[in-house]
CSV table of C-alpha atoms in Angstrom, one decimal:
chain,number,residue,atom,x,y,z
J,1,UNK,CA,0.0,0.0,0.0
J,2,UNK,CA,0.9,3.3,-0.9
J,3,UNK,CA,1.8,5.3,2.2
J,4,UNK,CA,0.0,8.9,2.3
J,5,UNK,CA,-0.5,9.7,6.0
J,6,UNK,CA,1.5,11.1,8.0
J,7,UNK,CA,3.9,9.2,10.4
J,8,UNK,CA,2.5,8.4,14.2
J,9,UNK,CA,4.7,6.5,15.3
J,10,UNK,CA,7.9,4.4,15.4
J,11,UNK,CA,8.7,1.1,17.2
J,12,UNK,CA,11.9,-1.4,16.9
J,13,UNK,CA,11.2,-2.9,13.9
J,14,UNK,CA,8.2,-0.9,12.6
J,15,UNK,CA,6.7,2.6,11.6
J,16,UNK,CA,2.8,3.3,11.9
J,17,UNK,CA,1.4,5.9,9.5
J,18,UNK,CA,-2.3,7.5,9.7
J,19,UNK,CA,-4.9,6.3,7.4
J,20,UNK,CA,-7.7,7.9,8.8
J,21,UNK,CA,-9.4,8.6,12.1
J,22,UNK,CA,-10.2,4.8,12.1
J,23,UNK,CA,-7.3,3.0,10.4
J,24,UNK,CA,-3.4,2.7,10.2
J,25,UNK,CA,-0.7,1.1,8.4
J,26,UNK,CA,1.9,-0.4,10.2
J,27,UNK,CA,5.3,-0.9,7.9
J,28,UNK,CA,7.8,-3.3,9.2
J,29,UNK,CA,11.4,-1.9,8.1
J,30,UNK,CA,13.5,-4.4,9.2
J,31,UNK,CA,12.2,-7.5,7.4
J,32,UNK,CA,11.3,-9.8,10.7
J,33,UNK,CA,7.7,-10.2,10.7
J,34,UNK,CA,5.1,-11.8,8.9
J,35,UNK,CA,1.8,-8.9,8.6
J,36,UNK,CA,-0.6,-11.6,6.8
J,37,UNK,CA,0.2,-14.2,9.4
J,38,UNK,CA,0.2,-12.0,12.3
J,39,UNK,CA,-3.7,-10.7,10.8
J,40,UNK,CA,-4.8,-14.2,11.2
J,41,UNK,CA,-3.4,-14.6,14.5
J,42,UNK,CA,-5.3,-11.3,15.6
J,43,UNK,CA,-8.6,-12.2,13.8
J,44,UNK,CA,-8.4,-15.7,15.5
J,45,UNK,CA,-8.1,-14.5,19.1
J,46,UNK,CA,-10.7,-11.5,18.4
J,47,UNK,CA,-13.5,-14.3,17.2
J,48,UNK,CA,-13.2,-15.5,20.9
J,49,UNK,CA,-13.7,-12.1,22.2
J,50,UNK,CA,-10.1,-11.0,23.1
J,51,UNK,CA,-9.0,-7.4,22.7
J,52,UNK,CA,-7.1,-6.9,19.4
J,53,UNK,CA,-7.5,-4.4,16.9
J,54,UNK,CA,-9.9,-5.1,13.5
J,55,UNK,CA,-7.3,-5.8,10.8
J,56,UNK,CA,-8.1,-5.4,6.6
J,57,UNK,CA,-6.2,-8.0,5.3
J,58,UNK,CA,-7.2,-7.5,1.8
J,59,UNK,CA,-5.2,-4.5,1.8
J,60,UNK,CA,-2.0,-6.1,4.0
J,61,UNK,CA,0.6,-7.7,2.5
J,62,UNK,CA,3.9,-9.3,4.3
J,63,UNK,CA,5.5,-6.4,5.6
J,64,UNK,CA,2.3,-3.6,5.9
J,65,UNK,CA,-0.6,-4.1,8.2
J,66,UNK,CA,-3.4,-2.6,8.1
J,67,UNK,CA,-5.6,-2.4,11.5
J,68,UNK,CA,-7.9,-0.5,13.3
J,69,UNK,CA,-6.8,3.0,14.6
J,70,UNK,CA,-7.2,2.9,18.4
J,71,UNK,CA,-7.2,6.3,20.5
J,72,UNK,CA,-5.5,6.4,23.7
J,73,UNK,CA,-2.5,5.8,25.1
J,74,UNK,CA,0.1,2.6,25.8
J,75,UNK,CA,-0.1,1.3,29.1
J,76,UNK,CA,4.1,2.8,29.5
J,77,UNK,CA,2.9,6.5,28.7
J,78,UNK,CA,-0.2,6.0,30.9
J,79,UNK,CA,1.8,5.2,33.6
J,80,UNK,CA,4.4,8.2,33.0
J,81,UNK,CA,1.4,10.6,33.2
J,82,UNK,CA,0.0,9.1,36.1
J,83,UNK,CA,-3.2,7.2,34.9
J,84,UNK,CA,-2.2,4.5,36.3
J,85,UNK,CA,0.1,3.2,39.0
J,86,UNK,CA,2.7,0.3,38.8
J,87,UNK,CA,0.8,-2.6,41.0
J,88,UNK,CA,-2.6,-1.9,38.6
J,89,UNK,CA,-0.6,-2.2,35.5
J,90,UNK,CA,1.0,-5.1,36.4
J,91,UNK,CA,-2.3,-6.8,37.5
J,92,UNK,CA,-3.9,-5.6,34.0
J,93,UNK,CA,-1.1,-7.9,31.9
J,94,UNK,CA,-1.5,-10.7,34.4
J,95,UNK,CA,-5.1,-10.8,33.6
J,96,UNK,CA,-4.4,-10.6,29.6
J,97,UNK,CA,-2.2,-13.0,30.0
J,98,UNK,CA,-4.6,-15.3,31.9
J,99,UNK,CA,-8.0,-14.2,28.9
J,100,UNK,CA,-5.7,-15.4,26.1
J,101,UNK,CA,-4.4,-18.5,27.7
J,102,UNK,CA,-8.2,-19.5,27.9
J,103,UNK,CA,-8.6,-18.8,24.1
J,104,UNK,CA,-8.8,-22.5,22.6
J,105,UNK,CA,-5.6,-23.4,20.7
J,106,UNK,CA,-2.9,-22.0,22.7
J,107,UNK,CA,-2.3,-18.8,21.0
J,108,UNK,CA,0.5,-17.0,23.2
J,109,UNK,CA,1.6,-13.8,22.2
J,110,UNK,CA,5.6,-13.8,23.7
J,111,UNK,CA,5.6,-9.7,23.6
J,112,UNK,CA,2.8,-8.9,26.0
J,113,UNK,CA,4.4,-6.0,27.9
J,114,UNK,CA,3.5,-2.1,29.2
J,115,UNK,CA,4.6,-0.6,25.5
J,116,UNK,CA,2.3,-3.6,23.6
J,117,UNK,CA,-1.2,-2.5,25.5
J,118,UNK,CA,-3.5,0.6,24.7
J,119,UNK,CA,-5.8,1.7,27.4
J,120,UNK,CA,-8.7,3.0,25.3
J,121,UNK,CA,-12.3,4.2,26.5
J,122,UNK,CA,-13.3,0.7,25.7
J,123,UNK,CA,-10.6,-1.2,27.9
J,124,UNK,CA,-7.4,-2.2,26.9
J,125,UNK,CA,-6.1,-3.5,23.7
J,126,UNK,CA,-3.4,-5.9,22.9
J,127,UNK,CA,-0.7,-5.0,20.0
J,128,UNK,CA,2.3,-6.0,17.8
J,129,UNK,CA,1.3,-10.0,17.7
J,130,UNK,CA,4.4,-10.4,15.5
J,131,UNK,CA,5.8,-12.7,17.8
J,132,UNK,CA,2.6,-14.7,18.5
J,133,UNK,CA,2.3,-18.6,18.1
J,134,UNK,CA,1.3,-22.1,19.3
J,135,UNK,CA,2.7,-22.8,22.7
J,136,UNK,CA,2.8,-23.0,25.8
J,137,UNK,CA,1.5,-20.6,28.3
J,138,UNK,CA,4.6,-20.6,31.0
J,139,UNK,CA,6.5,-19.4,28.1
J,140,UNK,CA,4.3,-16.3,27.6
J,141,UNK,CA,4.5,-15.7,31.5
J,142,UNK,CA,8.0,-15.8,30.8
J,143,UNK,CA,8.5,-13.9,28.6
J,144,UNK,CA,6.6,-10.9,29.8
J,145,UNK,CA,8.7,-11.2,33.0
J,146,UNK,CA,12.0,-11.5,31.8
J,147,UNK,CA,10.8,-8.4,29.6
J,148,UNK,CA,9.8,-6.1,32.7
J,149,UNK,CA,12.7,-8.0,34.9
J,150,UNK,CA,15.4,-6.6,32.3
J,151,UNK,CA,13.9,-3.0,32.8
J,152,UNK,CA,13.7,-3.6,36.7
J,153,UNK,CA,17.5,-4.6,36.7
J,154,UNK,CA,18.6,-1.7,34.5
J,155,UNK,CA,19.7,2.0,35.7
J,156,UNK,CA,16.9,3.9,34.2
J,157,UNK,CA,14.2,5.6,36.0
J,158,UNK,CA,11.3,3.4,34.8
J,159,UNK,CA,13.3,0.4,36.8
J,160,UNK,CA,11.6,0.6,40.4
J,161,UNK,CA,7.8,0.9,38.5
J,162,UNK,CA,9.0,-1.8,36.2
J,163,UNK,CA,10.2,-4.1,40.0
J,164,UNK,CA,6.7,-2.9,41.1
J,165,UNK,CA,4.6,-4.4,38.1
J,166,UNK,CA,6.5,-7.5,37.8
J,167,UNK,CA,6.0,-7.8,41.7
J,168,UNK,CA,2.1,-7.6,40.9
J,169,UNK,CA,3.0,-9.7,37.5
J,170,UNK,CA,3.8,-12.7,39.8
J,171,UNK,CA,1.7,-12.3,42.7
J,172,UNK,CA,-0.1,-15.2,41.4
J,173,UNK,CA,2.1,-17.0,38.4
J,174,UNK,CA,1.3,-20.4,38.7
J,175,UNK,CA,1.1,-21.1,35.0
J,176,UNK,CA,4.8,-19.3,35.2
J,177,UNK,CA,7.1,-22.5,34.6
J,178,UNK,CA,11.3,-23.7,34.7
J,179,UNK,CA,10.7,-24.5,30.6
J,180,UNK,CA,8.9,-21.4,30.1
J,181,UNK,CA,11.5,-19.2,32.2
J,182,UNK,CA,14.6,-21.0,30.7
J,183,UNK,CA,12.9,-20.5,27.2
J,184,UNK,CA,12.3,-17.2,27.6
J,185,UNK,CA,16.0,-16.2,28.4
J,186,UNK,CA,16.7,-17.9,25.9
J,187,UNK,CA,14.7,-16.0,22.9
J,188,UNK,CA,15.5,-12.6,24.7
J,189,UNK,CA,19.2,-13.3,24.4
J,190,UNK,CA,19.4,-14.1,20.2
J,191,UNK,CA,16.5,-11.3,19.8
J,192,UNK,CA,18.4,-8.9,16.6
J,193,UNK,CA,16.2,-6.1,18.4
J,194,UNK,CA,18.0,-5.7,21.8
J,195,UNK,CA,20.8,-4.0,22.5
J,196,UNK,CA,24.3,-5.6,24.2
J,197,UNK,CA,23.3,-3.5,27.5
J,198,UNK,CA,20.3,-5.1,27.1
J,199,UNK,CA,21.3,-8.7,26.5
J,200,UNK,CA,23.7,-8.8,29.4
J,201,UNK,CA,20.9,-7.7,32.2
J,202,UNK,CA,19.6,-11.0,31.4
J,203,UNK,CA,21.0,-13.4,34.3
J,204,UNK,CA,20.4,-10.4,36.8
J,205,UNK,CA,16.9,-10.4,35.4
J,206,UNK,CA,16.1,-14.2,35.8
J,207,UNK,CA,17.5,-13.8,39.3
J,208,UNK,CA,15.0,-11.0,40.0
J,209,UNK,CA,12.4,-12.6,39.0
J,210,UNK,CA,13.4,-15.9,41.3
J,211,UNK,CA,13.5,-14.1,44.4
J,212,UNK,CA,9.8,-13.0,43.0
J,213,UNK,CA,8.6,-16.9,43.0
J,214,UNK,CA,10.2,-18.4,46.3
């Protein structure tokens, strides 16, 4: 598709561009995700009644995505401008983690994080399932922990909110298992899109996350 709107904003991996006041495209730049295969994913958990964007896939191809505009912010920039606090945000991904686990066929999206959810007048939304597949459901646990951990362990400011959701993350992570969490380290250390800084918070991050679960 033909990009005419203008640009609203910018991920890893990805740049989203203004269709209208009810759609987007979403460009991948970098050549890692599948748009067609990630639509189906989207309009498979949506059929069960789980927040995702409306996609067009008539007018996506591999690398654009076309999906319904949503207005209001991330869960991350809701949080910086103080709509809501650490412990509620990290309860709301424990529940989406827990309503897509009961979606038949063990869809788990492996990104679910504060920058991937939307808190719009009509609840929140789950994004960016470019990562999504058929698995098992102590790997998507782990994977949103070690993601929040890695933030929690680092030097910015965001780290003690970041210790304070995964604190609420885990409060009740009995689906959380050793596969999942050794998996999940795993993937985060030969993901292209972190950074070396990054990449070596992870053993600090799993350790974290231990002292979390005894």
């Amino acid at each position: 598709m033909e990009i005419t709107g203008r640009l609203i904003g910018s991920g890893r991996a990805s740049d989203v561009y203004e269709i209208d006041d009810a759609w987007v495209l979403r460009r991948d730049r970098e050549g890692y995700a599948d748009a067609l295969a990630e639509a189906a994913v989207m309009e498979r958990v949506r059929a069960h009644g789980y927040p995702v964007p409306r996609v067009r896939t008539a007018d996506s191809s591999r690398s654009d995505l076309v999906m319904q505009r949503l207005h209001g912010p991330t869960m991350l920039a809701a949080f910086a401008a103080g709509r809501i606090d650490a412990r509620d945000a990290g309860e709301m991904l424990a529940g989406l983690l827990r309503r897509l686990h009961a979606v038949p066929g063990r869809v788990v999206h492996l990104d679910l994080h504060p920058d991937n959810v939307m808190l719009t007048d009509d609840g929140p939304y789950v994004i960016d399932w470019a990562n999504a597949e058929e698995g098992d459901p102590g790997l998507d646990w782990g994977m949103s922990a070690v993601i929040l951990a890695q933030v929690a362990v680092g030097d910015e400011p965001i780290a003690g909110p970041a210790r304070a959701m995964l604190a609420a993350l885990l409060a009740d992570a009995s689906a959380l298992t050793e596969e999942g969490l050794a998996e999940a380290r795993r993937r985060r250390a030969v993901n292209p899109t972190m950074s070396r800084r990054e990449t070596e918070l992870l053993g600090a991050a799993e350790e974290l996350i231990r002292t979390f679960l005894s």
